[in-house]
Amino acid sequence: MQIVCKNLTFAYGKRGVTAVKNLSLTIDEGEFFGIIGETGSGKSTFIQHLNGLVKPTTCDELTVGEFNLLDKKCDYKKLRSKIGMVFQYPEYQLFAETVFEDVAFGLKNFASLTKEETEKMVKEAIEVVGLDYEKIKNKSPFDLSGGQKRRVAIAGVLVTKPEVLILDEPASGLDPEGKEQLLSLLHSLHKSFVKTIIMVSHDMNTVVEHCTKVALFNKGEIYCSGRPSEVFFKLEGLEEIGLEQPLTGYLKKELELKGVNIESDLTVDDFVYNLVKKLKQGS
Amino acid sequence: MFYIPFTCEKFFWVLKYNKSIKRGSLLKIIEVKNLTYAYAKGKEVLKNLNIEIEKGEFVAIIGHNGSGKSTFAKLLNALFVPKEGEVLVGGLNTKDKNSVHEIRKKVGVVFQNPDNQLVASIVEDDVAFGPENIGAKREEIEERINFALDAVNMQEFRKRTPTKLSGGQKQRVAIAGVLAIKPEVLVLDESTAMLDPRGRREVIEIVKDLNKKGMTVILITHYMEEVVNADRVIVLSEGEKILEGTPKQIFAKKEELTRVGLSLPPATILADKLREKGVNIGEVLTPQELKEELCKLFVKI
Amino acid sequence: MKDVSFGQYYNTTSFVHKMDARVKILLSIAYIVAVFLVKEFHFYGFLAAFLFIVLTTIFSKVPFFSVLRSVKGILFFVIFSAVLQIFFNTAGEVVFSWKFITITDKGLLKAGFIVCRIMMIVMGTALLTLTTTPVELADGIESLLSPLKLIKFPVHEFALIMSIALRFIPTLMEETDRIIKAQKARGADFESGNLIKRAKAMIPILIPLLVSSFRRADELADAMDARCYSGSKGRTKYKKQRITYRDIIGFLVLAGLIVGIVFLNGV
């Protein structure tokens, strides 16, 4: 499913604050798309447009695959089963008595399935996030550890087998190991279980490491977008819009100032590889 | 020539030592002795912990989720009382019920979620909450509010509603609320975890600045980049202190850190990868240090 | 969700803002009594009350729109009580009748009367909360209730609970909004189905909200303890309130209103 958005503007109330201004963005199928920006830059408001939770004030085009969100007859329920959304701290939405019921919540809302079918899909969703179905299905979600809760919440979104998965700050509050595990989970989900991943984040190092494309939001507008290596290398003044340079981008730029050009993208491994190559060439 | 720094250091050490002998253990603002703590029977969150913190020190405590680091914060200001062992704050025992009020005046704790720490709907009223609790007079409260809001650079937001501020600003108000009690020790219990990079930067800058002015700081975090500012790092795992040392010493122990669910600052990770490929590069903690090292390498060529 | 202005302070400095909170609370109570004094079907009394609201709004520098908006939160209640009167009041002359539905003139008048009364009261109390910070409000109530300390009523705790409740309204509303959106994203439907189905659909919102409120309460208690809170004993107050000429003018204006209403009742 390709996502196309043209000239989207969103304002709270009639004379309220404009959260998103004249925003145009296309996200192709198969991308691991990073959306970056500080709190209040409009990134959360934007992603909530993609499954119809927020309706644009004005917009020229807003389509997700075959769904036209500007059409009044748009089937939001069907759309929401195709485009899963994981909010920040998703574990705070858990409510059911058992993990099974919580994960099955989405399924029951979207379709009437037989007991066997439901069980099969819930099992698949729980296993795909790396949890033991038999061990966990009858536990109360409130008795799990923080990391497990978050996985259960993500399973609750994956259970309808969405084509697009949107995550708002999926790693916030996790310790380094938990963060690493979650990101590798997303990596393994990408292109196997879900086709497209859109991740909202303000951790630049994570974004350059995992995303195929990024868009930088600033004050409701797109500051710039493209492949991470293009975007961060060109940019000046990231600090001013509340962000930090990714480490590799910073080093690349500083070395260039010293007359050393390193041809690499911004993932750590590629940077290290090319840096070592350069050093060997030199000596 | 080489003897001078050594003797200097020793001289200061002797001086410190003498001072502490003379004034009792005044230099050690916090002493944790054989501390064990458990919420329920059998499940110990902290085990046999021994930690001493000196006045003016900047100590960082790191550990995975559930390592007991937040519990530790609450033991420092008598929100929890040790099951075994003891916690002394400026010589006062947290077990002594009559000292609790005094201890909380000495140790201010800022928690993770700024929303859940603010009691009032106006910034200045919230900052006033602490001074009101310790029974300060009106003029003194005013003076304390000014001092605290200046320290966190929030004076202009004084009349605003905290709910309308950004995460970083809210957390700065929360810090001001603690500073208004004029504590000797500032404990930050994952206070940057819910903030965006700008918010985190704001908070860390304030903390560094306070420490420079003499405040003892205990920073509990799992952002490795924040730890590089500390004088000393303590690593907790499963309720036990497993490592202790300067940031450089700690981050040289990559295997041990990864084993307990932690990692290294991004610059250190990158430098490690270069070393694995046979590049001869020094120990680094920050992007700036790494840049310097890389520049040196290319200058050699 | 974000439109509800009940309990929301409007930040500015004005004549009304500077008035003593205790006085404002007493005046609000007196005002409510005044509104109740308006005799049935004597609508001029409401006109006087409305005039009073407009006047106070002007002197408080609060946009009139914000005052009006306060009614929105209880719109359902207003309509409900009006409908109840229209359909179930059988006194008076019948003006409309169809099958089992009979609408009388008395019923219509009474409905209009009740709507006016509720709106006047809500707008008046909204003015109180719009011009008084929750802390001032709580302090004011604490001060007014302080005689109750004699009978061991926990006045201070009561006031603190109220001010914290008010402080957390926007936070919890934001949270509710987020949970609703999150469950909607998982296909939850709050708009269709019968009453029982809709009530059941609230469970995925209410339980997370309850859990998070407990967590917040727990954390807040720790944060308050950490900031040396130990009850009202030995506690001082940063903002002390004093009665000024403004409060006396307030008293006089309200006295005028009551006299006006009593007079209009006789017309």
GROMACS .gro file of C-alpha atoms in nm, chain A residues 113-271:
model
  159
  113LEU     CA    1  -1.411  -1.548   1.293
  114THR     CA    2  -1.451  -1.898   1.428
  115LYS     CA    3  -1.285  -1.987   1.756
  116GLU     CA    4  -1.017  -2.188   1.576
  117GLU     CA    5  -0.936  -1.909   1.334
  118THR     CA    6  -0.912  -1.656   1.616
  119GLU     CA    7  -0.685  -1.884   1.814
  120LYS     CA    8  -0.461  -1.942   1.517
  121MET     CA    9  -0.419  -1.572   1.446
  122VAL     CA   10  -0.368  -1.473   1.808
  123LYS     CA   11  -0.107  -1.746   1.845
  124GLU     CA   12   0.073  -1.624   1.537
  125ALA     CA   13   0.073  -1.262   1.657
  126ILE     CA   14   0.203  -1.353   2.003
  127GLU     CA   15   0.475  -1.572   1.858
  128VAL     CA   16   0.583  -1.319   1.599
  129VAL     CA   17   0.666  -1.068   1.875
  130GLY     CA   18   0.884  -1.330   2.036
  131LEU     CA   19   0.668  -1.450   2.325
  132ASP     CA   20   0.575  -1.805   2.425
  133TYR     CA   21   0.207  -1.845   2.341
  134GLU     CA   22   0.129  -2.138   2.569
  135LYS     CA   23   0.306  -1.983   2.867
  136ILE     CA   24   0.160  -1.640   2.837
  137LYS     CA   25  -0.190  -1.665   2.689
  138ASN     CA   26  -0.377  -1.711   3.016
  139LYS     CA   27  -0.172  -1.466   3.221
  140SER     CA   28  -0.304  -1.126   3.317
  141PRO     CA   29  -0.134  -0.860   3.106
  142PHE     CA   30  -0.082  -0.657   3.423
  143ASP     CA   31   0.142  -0.926   3.572
  144LEU     CA   32   0.399  -0.910   3.293
  145SER     CA   33   0.728  -0.722   3.288
  146GLY     CA   34   0.748  -0.386   3.111
  147GLY     CA   35   0.911  -0.526   2.799
  148GLN     CA   36   0.662  -0.815   2.777
  149LYS     CA   37   0.366  -0.580   2.817
  150ARG     CA   38   0.490  -0.374   2.527
  151ARG     CA   39   0.527  -0.685   2.311
  152VAL     CA   40   0.175  -0.799   2.397
  153ALA     CA   41   0.044  -0.454   2.303
  154ILE     CA   42   0.224  -0.473   1.969
  155ALA     CA   43   0.085  -0.825   1.914
  156GLY     CA   44  -0.260  -0.677   1.969
  157VAL     CA   45  -0.201  -0.453   1.671
  158LEU     CA   46  -0.030  -0.714   1.452
  159VAL     CA   47  -0.309  -0.968   1.502
  160THR     CA   48  -0.513  -0.834   1.210
  161LYS     CA   49  -0.211  -0.875   0.982
  162PRO     CA   50  -0.182  -0.513   0.876
  163GLU     CA   51   0.019  -0.425   0.568
  164VAL     CA   52   0.148  -0.107   0.722
  165LEU     CA   53   0.265  -0.077   1.082
  166ILE     CA   54   0.297   0.267   1.237
  167LEU     CA   55   0.482   0.301   1.567
  168ASP     CA   56   0.510   0.614   1.779
  169GLU     CA   57   0.836   0.607   1.977
  170PRO     CA   58   0.831   0.228   2.016
  171ALA     CA   59   1.148   0.211   2.227
  172SER     CA   60   1.083   0.490   2.475
  173GLY     CA   61   1.136   0.397   2.837
  174LEU     CA   62   1.315   0.071   2.759
  175ASP     CA   63   1.667  -0.002   2.876
  176PRO     CA   64   1.946  -0.048   2.618
  177GLU     CA   65   1.892  -0.422   2.586
  178GLY     CA   66   1.513  -0.390   2.561
  179LYS     CA   67   1.554  -0.122   2.299
  180GLU     CA   68   1.795  -0.333   2.097
  181GLN     CA   69   1.558  -0.631   2.112
  182LEU     CA   70   1.261  -0.425   2.007
  183LEU     CA   71   1.441  -0.275   1.711
  184SER     CA   72   1.560  -0.613   1.593
  185LEU     CA   73   1.200  -0.734   1.629
  186LEU     CA   74   1.086  -0.452   1.401
  187HIS     CA   75   1.362  -0.537   1.161
  188SER     CA   76   1.249  -0.897   1.142
  189LEU     CA   77   0.884  -0.794   1.102
  190HIS     CA   78   0.968  -0.564   0.816
  191LYS     CA   79   0.893  -0.724   0.480
  192SER     CA   80   0.802  -1.059   0.637
  193PHE     CA   81   0.497  -0.988   0.851
  194VAL     CA   82   0.425  -0.629   0.752
  195LYS     CA   83   0.521  -0.467   0.425
  196THR     CA   84   0.581  -0.113   0.538
  197ILE     CA   85   0.693   0.024   0.874
  198ILE     CA   86   0.657   0.387   0.971
  199MET     CA   87   0.844   0.471   1.290
  200VAL     CA   88   0.821   0.798   1.475
  201SER     CA   89   1.135   0.858   1.675
  202HIS     CA   90   1.365   1.125   1.803
  203ASP     CA   91   1.666   0.905   1.840
  204MET     CA   92   1.875   0.991   1.536
  205ASN     CA   93   2.120   0.705   1.577
  206THR     CA   94   1.835   0.454   1.572
  207VAL     CA   95   1.677   0.614   1.269
  208VAL     CA   96   1.989   0.618   1.053
  209GLU     CA   97   2.063   0.262   1.152
  210HIS     CA   98   1.722   0.119   1.059
  211CYS     CA   99   1.529   0.345   0.825
  212THR     CA  100   1.538   0.340   0.448
  213LYS     CA  101   1.388   0.685   0.426
  214VAL     CA  102   1.326   0.966   0.671
  215ALA     CA  103   1.126   1.285   0.697
  216LEU     CA  104   1.219   1.557   0.943
  217PHE     CA  105   0.930   1.750   1.090
  218ASN     CA  106   0.963   2.099   1.226
  219LYS     CA  107   0.672   2.316   1.343
  220GLY     CA  108   0.415   2.123   1.142
  221GLU     CA  109   0.611   2.123   0.821
  222ILE     CA  110   0.855   1.887   0.659
  223TYR     CA  111   1.201   2.030   0.706
  224CYS     CA  112   1.348   1.781   0.463
  225SER     CA  113   1.308   1.419   0.357
  226GLY     CA  114   1.491   1.149   0.167
  227ARG     CA  115   1.745   0.875   0.234
  228PRO     CA  116   1.917   0.921   0.571
  229SER     CA  117   2.259   0.967   0.415
  230GLU     CA  118   2.131   1.250   0.198
  231VAL     CA  119   1.918   1.414   0.462
  232PHE     CA  120   2.161   1.432   0.750
  233PHE     CA  121   2.466   1.507   0.553
  234LYS     CA  122   2.322   1.816   0.394
  235LEU     CA  123   2.164   1.954   0.706
  236GLU     CA  124   2.270   2.247   0.913
  237GLY     CA  125   2.118   2.354   1.239
  238LEU     CA  126   1.960   2.027   1.355
  239GLU     CA  127   2.009   2.144   1.713
  240GLU     CA  128   1.792   2.447   1.645
  241ILE     CA  129   1.495   2.230   1.557
  242GLY     CA  130   1.544   2.032   1.874
  243LEU     CA  131   1.728   1.736   1.730
  244GLU     CA  132   2.076   1.593   1.743
  245GLN     CA  133   2.309   1.494   1.464
  246PRO     CA  134   2.344   1.119   1.429
  247LEU     CA  135   2.696   1.025   1.537
  248THR     CA  136   2.806   0.903   1.195
  249GLY     CA  137   2.668   1.213   1.023
  250TYR     CA  138   2.855   1.433   1.267
  251LEU     CA  139   3.183   1.251   1.216
  252LYS     CA  140   3.144   1.247   0.840
  253LYS     CA  141   3.088   1.618   0.832
  254GLU     CA  142   3.372   1.700   1.071
  255LEU     CA  143   3.614   1.485   0.871
  256GLU     CA  144   3.506   1.651   0.552
  257LEU     CA  145   3.592   1.987   0.703
  258LYS     CA  146   3.942   1.846   0.756
  259GLY     CA  147   3.953   1.744   0.391
  260VAL     CA  148   3.875   1.375   0.439
  261ASN     CA  149   3.581   1.245   0.235
  262ILE     CA  150   3.429   0.916   0.341
  263GLU     CA  151   3.194   0.761   0.089
  264SER     CA  152   2.942   0.575   0.302
  265ASP     CA  153   2.587   0.580   0.420
  266LEU     CA  154   2.519   0.654   0.784
  267THR     CA  155   2.483   0.308   0.936
  268VAL     CA  156   2.765   0.244   1.180
  269ASP     CA  157   2.888  -0.067   1.002
  270ASP     CA  158   2.906   0.093   0.660
  271PHE     CA  159   3.076   0.399   0.804
   0.00000   0.00000   0.00000
